[in-house]
PDB file of C-alpha atoms and ligand atoms in Angstrom:
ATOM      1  CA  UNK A   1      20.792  -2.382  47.479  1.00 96.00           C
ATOM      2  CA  UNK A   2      18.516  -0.435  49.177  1.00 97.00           C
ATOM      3  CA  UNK A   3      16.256   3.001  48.087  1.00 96.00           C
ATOM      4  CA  UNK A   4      18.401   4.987  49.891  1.00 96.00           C
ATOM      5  CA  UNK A   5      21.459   3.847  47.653  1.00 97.00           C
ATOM      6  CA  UNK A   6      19.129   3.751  44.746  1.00 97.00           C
ATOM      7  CA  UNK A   7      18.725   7.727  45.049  1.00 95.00           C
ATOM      8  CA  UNK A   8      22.574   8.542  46.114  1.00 97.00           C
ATOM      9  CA  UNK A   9      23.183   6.669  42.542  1.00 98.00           C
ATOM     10  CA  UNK A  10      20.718   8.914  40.797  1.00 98.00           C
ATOM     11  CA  UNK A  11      22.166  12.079  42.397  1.00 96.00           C
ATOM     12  CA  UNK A  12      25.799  11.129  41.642  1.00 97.00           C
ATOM     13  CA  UNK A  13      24.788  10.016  37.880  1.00 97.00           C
ATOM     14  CA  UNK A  14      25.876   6.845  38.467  1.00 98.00           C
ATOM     15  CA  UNK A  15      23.518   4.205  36.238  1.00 98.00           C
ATOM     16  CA  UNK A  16      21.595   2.008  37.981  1.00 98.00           C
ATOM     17  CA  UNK A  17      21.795  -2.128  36.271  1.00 98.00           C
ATOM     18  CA  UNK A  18      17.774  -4.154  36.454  1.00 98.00           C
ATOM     19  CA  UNK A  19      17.489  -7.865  34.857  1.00 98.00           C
ATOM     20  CA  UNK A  20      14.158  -9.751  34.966  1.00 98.00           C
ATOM     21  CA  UNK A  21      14.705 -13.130  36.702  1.00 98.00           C
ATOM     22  CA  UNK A  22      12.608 -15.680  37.766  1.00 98.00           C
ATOM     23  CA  UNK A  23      14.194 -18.616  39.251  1.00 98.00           C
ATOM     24  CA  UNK A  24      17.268 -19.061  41.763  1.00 98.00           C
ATOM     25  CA  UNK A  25      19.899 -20.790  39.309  1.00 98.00           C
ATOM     26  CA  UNK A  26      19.734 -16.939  37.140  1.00 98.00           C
ATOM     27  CA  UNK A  27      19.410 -14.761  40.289  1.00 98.00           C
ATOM     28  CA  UNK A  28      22.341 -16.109  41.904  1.00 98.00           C
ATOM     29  CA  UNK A  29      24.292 -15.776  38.665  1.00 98.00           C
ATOM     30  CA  UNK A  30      23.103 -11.943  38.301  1.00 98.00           C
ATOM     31  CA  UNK A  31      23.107 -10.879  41.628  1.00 98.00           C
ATOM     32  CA  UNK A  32      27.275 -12.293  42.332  1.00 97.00           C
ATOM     33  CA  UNK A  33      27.391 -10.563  38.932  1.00 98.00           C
ATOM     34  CA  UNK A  34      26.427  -7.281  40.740  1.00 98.00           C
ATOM     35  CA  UNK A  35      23.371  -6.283  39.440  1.00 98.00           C
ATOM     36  CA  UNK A  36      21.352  -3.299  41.313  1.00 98.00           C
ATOM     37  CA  UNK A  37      18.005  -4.678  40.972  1.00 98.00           C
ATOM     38  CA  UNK A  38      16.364  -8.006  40.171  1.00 98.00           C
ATOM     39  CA  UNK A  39      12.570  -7.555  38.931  1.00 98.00           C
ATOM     40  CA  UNK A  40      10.669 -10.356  38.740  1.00 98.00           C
ATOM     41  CA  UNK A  41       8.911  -9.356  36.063  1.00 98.00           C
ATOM     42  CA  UNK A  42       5.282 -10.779  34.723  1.00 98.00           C
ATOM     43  CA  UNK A  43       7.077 -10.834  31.150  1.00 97.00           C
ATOM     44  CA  UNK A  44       7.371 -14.557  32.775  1.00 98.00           C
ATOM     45  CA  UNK A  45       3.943 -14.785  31.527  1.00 97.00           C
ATOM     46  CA  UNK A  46       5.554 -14.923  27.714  1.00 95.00           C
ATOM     47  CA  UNK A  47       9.220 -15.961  28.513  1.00 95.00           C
ATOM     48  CA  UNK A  48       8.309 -18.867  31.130  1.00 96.00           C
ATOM     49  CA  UNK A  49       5.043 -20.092  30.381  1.00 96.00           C
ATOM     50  CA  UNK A  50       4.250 -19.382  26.611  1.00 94.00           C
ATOM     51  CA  UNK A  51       1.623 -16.751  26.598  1.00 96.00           C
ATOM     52  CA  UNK A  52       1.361 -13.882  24.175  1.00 93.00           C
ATOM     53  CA  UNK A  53       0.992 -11.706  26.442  1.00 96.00           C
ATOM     54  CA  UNK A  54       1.398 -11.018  30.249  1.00 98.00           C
ATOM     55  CA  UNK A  55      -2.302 -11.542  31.372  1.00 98.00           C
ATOM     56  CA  UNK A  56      -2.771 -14.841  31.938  1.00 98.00           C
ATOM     57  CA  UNK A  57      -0.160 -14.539  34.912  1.00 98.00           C
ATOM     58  CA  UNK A  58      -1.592 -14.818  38.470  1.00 98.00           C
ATOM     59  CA  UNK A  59      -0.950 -13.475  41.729  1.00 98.00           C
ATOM     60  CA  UNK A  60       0.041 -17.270  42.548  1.00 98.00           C
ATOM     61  CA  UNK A  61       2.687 -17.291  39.892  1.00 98.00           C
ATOM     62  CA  UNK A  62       4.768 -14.230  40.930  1.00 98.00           C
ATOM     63  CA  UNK A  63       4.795 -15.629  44.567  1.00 98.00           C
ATOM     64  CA  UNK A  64       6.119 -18.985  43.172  1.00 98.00           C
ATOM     65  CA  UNK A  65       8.814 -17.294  41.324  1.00 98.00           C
ATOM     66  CA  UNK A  66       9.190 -14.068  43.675  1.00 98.00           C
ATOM     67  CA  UNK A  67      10.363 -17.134  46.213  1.00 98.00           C
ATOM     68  CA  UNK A  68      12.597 -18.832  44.233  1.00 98.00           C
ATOM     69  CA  UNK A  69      14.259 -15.624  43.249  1.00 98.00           C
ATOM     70  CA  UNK A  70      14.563 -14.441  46.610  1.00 98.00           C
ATOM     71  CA  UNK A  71      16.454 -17.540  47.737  1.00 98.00           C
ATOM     72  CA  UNK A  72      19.871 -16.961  46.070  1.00 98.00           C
ATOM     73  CA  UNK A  73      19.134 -13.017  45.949  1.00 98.00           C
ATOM     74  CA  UNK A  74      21.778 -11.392  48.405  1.00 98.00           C
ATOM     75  CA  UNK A  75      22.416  -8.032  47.484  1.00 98.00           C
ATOM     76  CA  UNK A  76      20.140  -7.006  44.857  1.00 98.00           C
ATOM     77  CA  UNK A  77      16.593  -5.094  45.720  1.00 98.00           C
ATOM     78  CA  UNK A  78      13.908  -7.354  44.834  1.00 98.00           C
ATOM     79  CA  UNK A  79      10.653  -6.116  42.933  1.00 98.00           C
ATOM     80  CA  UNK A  80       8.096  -7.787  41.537  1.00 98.00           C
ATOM     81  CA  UNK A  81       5.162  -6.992  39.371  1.00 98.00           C
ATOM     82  CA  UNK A  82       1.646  -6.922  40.376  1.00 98.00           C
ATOM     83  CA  UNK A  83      -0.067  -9.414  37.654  1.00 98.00           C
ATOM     84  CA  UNK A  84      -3.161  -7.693  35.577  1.00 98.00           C
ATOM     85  CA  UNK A  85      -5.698  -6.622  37.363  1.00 98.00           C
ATOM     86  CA  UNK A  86      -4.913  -8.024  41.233  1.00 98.00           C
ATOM     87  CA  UNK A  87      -4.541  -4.042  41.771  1.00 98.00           C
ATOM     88  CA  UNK A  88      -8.132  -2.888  39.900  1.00 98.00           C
ATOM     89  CA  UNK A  89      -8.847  -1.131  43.478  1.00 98.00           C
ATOM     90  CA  UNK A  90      -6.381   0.225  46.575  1.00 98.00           C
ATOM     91  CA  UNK A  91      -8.237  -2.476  48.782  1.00 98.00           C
ATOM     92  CA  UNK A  92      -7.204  -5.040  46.035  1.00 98.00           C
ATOM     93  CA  UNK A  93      -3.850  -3.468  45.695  1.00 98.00           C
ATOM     94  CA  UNK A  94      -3.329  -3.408  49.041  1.00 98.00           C
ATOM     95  CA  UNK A  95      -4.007  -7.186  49.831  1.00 98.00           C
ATOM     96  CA  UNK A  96      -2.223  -8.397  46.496  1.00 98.00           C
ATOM     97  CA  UNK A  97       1.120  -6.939  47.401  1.00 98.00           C
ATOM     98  CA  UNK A  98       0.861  -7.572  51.136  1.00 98.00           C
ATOM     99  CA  UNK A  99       1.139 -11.318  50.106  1.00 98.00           C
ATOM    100  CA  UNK A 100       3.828 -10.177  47.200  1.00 98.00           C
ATOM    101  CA  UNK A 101       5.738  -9.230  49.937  1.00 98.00           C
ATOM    102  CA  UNK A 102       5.073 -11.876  52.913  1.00 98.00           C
ATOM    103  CA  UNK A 103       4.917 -14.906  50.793  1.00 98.00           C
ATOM    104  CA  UNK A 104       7.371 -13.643  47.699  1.00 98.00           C
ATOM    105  CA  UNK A 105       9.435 -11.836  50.323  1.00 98.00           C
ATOM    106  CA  UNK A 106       9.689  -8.877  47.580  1.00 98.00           C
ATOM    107  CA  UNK A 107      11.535  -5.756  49.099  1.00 98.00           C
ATOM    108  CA  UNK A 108       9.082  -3.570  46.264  1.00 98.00           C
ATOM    109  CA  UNK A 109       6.196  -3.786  44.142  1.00 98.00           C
ATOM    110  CA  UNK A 110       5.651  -2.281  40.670  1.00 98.00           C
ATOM    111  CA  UNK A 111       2.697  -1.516  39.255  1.00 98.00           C
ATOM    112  CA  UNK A 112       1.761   0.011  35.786  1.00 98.00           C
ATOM    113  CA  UNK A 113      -0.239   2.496  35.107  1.00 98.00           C
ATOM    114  CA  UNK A 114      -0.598   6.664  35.592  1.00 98.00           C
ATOM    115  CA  UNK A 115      -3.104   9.530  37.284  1.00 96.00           C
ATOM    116  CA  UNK A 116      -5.833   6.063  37.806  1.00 97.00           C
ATOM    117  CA  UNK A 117      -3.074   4.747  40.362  1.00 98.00           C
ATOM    118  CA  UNK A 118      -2.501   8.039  42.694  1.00 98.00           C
ATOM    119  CA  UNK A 119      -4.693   6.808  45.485  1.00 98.00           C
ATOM    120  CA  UNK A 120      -3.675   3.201  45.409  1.00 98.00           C
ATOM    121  CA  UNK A 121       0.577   3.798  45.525  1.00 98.00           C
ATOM    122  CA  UNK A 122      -0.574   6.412  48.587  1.00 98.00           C
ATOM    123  CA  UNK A 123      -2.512   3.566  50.319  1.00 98.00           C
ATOM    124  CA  UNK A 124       0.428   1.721  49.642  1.00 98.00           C
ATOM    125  CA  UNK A 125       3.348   3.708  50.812  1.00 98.00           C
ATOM    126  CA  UNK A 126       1.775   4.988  53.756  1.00 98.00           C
ATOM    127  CA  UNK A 127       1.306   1.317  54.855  1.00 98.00           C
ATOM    128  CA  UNK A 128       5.565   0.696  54.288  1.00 97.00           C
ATOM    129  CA  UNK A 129       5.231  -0.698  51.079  1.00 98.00           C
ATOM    130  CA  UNK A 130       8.270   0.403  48.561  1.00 98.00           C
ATOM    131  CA  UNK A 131       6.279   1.381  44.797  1.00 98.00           C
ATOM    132  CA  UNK A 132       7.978   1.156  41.374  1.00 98.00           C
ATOM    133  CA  UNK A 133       5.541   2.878  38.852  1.00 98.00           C
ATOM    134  CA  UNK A 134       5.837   1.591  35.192  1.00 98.00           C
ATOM    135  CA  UNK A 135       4.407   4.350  32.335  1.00 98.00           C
ATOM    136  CA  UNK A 136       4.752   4.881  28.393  1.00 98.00           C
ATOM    137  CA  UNK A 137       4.022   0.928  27.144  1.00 98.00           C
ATOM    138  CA  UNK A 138       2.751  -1.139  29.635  1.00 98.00           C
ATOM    139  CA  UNK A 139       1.941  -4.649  28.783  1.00 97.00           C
ATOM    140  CA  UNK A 140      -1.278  -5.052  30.835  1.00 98.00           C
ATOM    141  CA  UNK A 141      -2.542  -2.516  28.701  1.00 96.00           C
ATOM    142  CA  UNK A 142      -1.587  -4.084  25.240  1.00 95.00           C
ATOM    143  CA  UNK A 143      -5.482  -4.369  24.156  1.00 95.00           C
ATOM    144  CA  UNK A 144      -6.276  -0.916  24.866  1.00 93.00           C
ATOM    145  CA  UNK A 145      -2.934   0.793  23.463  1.00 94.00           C
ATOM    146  CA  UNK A 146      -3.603  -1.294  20.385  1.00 92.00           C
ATOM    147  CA  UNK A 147      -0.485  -3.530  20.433  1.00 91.00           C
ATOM    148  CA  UNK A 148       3.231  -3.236  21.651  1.00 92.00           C
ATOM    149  CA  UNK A 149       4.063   0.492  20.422  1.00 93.00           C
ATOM    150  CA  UNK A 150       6.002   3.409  21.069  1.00 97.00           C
ATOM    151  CA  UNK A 151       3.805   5.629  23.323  1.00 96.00           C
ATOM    152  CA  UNK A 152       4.238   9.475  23.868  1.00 97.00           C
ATOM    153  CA  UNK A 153       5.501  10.467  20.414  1.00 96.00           C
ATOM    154  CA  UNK A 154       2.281  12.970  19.874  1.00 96.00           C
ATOM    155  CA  UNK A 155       2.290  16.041  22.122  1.00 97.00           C
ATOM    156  CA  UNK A 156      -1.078  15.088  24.351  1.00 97.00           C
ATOM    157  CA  UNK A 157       0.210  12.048  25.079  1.00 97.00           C
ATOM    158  CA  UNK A 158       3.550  13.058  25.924  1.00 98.00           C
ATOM    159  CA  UNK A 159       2.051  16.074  28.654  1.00 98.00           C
ATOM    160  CA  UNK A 160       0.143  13.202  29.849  1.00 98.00           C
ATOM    161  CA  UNK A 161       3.288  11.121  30.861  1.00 98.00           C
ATOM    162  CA  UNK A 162       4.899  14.099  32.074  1.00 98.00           C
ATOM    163  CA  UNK A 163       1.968  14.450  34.183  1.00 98.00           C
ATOM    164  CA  UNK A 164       1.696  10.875  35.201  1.00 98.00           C
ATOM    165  CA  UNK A 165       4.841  10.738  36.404  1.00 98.00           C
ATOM    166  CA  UNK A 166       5.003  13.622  38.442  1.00 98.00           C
ATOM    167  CA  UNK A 167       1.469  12.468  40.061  1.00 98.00           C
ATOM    168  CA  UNK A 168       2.874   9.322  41.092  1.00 98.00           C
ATOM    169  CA  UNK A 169       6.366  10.490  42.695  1.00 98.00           C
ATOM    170  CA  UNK A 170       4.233  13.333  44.859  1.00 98.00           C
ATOM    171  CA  UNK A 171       1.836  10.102  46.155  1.00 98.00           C
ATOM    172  CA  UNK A 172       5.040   8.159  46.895  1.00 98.00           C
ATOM    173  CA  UNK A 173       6.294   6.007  44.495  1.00 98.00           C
ATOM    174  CA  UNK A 174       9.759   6.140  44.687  1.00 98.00           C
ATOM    175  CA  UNK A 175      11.246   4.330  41.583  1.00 98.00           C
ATOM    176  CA  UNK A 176       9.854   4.608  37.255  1.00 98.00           C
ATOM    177  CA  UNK A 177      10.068   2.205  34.918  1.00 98.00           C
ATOM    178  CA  UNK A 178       9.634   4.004  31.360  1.00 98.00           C
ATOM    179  CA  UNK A 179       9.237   1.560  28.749  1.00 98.00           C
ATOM    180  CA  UNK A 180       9.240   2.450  25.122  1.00 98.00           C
ATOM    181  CA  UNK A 181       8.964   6.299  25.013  1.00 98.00           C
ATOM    182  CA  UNK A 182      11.170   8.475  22.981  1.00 98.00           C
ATOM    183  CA  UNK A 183      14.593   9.523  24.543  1.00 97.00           C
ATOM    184  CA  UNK A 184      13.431  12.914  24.217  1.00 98.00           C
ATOM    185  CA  UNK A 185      10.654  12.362  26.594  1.00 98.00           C
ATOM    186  CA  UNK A 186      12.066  10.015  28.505  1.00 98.00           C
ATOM    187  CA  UNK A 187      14.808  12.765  29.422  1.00 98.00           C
ATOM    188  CA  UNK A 188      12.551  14.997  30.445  1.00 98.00           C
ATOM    189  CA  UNK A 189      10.653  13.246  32.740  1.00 98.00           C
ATOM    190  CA  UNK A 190      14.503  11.757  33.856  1.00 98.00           C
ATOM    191  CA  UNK A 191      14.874  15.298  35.211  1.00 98.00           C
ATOM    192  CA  UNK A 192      11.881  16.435  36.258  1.00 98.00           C
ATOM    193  CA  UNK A 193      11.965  13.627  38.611  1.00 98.00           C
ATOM    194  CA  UNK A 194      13.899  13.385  42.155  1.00 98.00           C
ATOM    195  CA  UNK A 195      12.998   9.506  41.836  1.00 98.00           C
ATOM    196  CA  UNK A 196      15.425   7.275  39.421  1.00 98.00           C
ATOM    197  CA  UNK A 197      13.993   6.589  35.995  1.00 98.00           C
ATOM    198  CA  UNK A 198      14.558   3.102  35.072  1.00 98.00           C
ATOM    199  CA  UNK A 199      14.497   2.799  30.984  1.00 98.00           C
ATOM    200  CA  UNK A 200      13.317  -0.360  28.838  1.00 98.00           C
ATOM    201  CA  UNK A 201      13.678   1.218  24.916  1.00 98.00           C
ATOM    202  CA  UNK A 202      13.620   4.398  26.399  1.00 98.00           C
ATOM    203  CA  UNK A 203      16.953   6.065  25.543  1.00 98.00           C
ATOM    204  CA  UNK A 204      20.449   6.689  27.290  1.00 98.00           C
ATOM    205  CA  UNK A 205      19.445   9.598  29.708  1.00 98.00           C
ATOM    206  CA  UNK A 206      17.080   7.393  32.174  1.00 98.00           C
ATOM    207  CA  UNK A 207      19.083   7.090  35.405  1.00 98.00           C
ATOM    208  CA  UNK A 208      19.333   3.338  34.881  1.00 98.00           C
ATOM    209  CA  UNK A 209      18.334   0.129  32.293  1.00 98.00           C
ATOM    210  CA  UNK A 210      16.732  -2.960  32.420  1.00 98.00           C
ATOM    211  CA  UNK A 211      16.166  -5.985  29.873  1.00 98.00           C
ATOM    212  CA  UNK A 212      14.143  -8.913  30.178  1.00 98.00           C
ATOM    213  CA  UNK A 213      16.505 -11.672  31.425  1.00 98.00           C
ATOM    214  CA  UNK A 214      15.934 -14.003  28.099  1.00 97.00           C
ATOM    215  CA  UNK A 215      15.707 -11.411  25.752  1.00 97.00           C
ATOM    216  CA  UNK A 216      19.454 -10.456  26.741  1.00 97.00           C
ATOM    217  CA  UNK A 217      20.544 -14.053  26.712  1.00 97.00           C
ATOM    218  CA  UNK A 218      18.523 -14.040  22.783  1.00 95.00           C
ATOM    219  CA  UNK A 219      16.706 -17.441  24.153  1.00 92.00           C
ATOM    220  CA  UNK A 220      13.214 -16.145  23.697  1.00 80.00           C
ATOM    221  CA  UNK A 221      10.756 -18.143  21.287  1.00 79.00           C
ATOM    222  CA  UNK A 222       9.286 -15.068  20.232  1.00 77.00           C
ATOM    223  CA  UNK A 223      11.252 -12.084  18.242  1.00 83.00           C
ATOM    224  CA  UNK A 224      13.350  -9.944  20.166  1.00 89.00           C
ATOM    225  CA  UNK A 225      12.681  -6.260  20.518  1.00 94.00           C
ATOM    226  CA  UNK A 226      14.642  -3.815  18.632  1.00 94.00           C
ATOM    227  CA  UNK A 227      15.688  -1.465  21.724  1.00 96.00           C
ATOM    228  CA  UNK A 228      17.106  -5.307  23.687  1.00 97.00           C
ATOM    229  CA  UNK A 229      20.383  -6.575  22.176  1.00 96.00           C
ATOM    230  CA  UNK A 230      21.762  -9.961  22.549  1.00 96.00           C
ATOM    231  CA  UNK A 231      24.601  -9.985  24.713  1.00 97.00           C
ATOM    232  CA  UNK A 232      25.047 -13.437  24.844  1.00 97.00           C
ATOM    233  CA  UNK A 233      26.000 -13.859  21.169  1.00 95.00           C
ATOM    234  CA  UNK A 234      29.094 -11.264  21.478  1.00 93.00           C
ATOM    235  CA  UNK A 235      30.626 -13.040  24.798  1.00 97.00           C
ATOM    236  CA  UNK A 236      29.814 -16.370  24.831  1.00 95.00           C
ATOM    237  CA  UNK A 237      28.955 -17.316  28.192  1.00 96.00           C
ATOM    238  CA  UNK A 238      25.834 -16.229  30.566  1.00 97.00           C
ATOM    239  CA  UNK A 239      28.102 -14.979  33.243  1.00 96.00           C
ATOM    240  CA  UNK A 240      30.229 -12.869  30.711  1.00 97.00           C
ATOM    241  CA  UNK A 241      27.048 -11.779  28.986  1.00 98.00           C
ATOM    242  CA  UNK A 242      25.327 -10.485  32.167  1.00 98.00           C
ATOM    243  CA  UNK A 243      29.121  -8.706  32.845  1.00 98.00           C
ATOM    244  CA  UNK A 244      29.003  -7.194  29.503  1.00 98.00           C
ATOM    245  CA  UNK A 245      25.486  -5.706  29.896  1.00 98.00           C
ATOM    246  CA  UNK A 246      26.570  -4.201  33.571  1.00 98.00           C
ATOM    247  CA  UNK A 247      29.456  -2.390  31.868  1.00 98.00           C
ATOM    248  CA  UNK A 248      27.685  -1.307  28.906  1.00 98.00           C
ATOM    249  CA  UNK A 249      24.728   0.495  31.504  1.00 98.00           C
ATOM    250  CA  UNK A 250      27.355   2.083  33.781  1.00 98.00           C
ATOM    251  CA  UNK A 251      29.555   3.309  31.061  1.00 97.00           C
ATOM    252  CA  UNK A 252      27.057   4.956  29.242  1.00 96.00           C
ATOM    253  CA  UNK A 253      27.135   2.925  25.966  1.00 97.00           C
ATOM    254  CA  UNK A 254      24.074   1.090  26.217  1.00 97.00           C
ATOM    255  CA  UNK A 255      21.274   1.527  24.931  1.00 98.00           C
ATOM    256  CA  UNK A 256      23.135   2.586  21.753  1.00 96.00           C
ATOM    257  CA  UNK A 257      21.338   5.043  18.916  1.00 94.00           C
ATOM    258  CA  UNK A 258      19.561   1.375  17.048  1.00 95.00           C
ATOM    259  CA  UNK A 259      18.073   0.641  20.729  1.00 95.00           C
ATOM    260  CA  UNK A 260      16.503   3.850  20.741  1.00 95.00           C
ATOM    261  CA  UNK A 261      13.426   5.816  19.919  1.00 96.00           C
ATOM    262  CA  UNK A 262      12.858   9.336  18.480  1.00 95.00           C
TER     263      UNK A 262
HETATM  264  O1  KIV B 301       7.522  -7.701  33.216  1.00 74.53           O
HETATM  265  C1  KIV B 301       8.635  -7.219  32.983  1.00 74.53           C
HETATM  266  O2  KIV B 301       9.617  -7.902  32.755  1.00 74.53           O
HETATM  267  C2  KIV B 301       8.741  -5.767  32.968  1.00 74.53           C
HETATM  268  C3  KIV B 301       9.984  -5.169  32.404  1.00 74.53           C
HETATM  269  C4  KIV B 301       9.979  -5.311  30.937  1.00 74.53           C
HETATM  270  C5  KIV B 301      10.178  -3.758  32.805  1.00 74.53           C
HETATM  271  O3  KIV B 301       7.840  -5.074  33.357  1.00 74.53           O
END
């Protein structure tokens, strides 16, 4: 999968499949499944190594799983995050996801954030380095958004995301991540966009969906969100389960109306 393919998809309204995974046993079963895109997500910061939140992650861990990922990863794009705050500057960003992509051997890096992050995913993309932006709830953030909420539902804060997202396609990014916005919104921005929208509780009309890996498989210690669903429980297998969720996304009937905000 490359960007190229990425935007064709978009343009023929085709939905485009993201898991999280984090070690090569699971990216070898998703990507023979067929899966577009494998993130390797800091939610392994909670899922993997306990935490409540994804902070305590380093720049040491996502290489660590980046390469194990990459190992059995044939056909999927790879991403992976930028941990909290190993992109505070461009010069920071800059060195954190040269290694990302020389030692992890990630194909992309994501980063979260809005206007703050229009010089650094410039810097970036200019230098050949692929950018997934991530807006509405981002995790890094959790202190200052005041826990895990739904983000956008008043009218300033919605124009802001609109805004945010249009900043960061003109400076180059060339894939979103929405997580937890209302569909409304998330449509919108879906398309005001020429870049594909990638939606986490974010509503059917995002050009494609992701899940975290465990959260899918319901084998997280934690509680589950209410826009993930369990599709492990209804097949029975991991193989069938990832199967199920890659039909659901390209047929249109997930996320259903109870994964969904207003
Ligand atoms: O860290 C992660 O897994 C993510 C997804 C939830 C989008 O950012």
């Amino acid at each position: 999968m490359t960007l190229t393919q990425l935007r064709k998809l978009k343009k023929k309204a085709e939905k485009i499949t993201c898991l999280t995974a984090y070690d090569a046993s699971f990216a070898h079963i998703l990507d023979q499944a067929g899966i577009d895109i494998l993130l390797v997500g800091d939610s392994l910061g909670m899922v993997i190594q306990g935490h409540d939140s994804t902070l305590p992650v380093t720049v040491d861990d996502m290489i660590y799983h980046c390469q194990q990922v990459h190992r059995t990863c044939t056909k999927a794009l790879l991403i992976v995050d930028m941990p909290f705050m190993s992109y505070a500057t461009p010069h920071a960003a800059l060195e954190t996801a040269a290694r990302l992509m020389r030692e992890g051997q990630a194909q992309m890096i994501k980063l979260e954030g809005g206007a703050w992050l229009v010089e650094t995913v410039q810097l970036l993309t200019e230098r050949g380095i692929p950018v997934c932006a991530h807006l509405g709830l981002t995790p890094q953030s959790v202190h200052q958004l005041g826990g895990y909420r739904v983000q956008g539902r008043v009218e300033n804060e919605a124009e802001c995301l609109r805004n945010d997202a249009l900043a960061l396609q003109a400076a180059g990014a060339s894939l979103l991540i929405l997580e937890c916005v209302p569909e409304k919104l998330a449509a919108e921005i879906t398309t005001s966009l020429e870049i594909p929208t990638i939606g986490i509780g974010a509503g059917i009309a995002c050009d494609g969906q992701v899940l975290v890996l465990y959260d899918m498989l319901g084998i997280t210690h934690g509680k589950i969100p209410s826009f993930s669903k369990d599709f492990l429980q209804e097949t029975g297998t991991i193989a069938a389960a990832i199967e199920a969720f890659i039909t659901a996304v390209k047929t249109g009937i997930f996320p259903g109306s109870e994964h969904t905000f207003q």
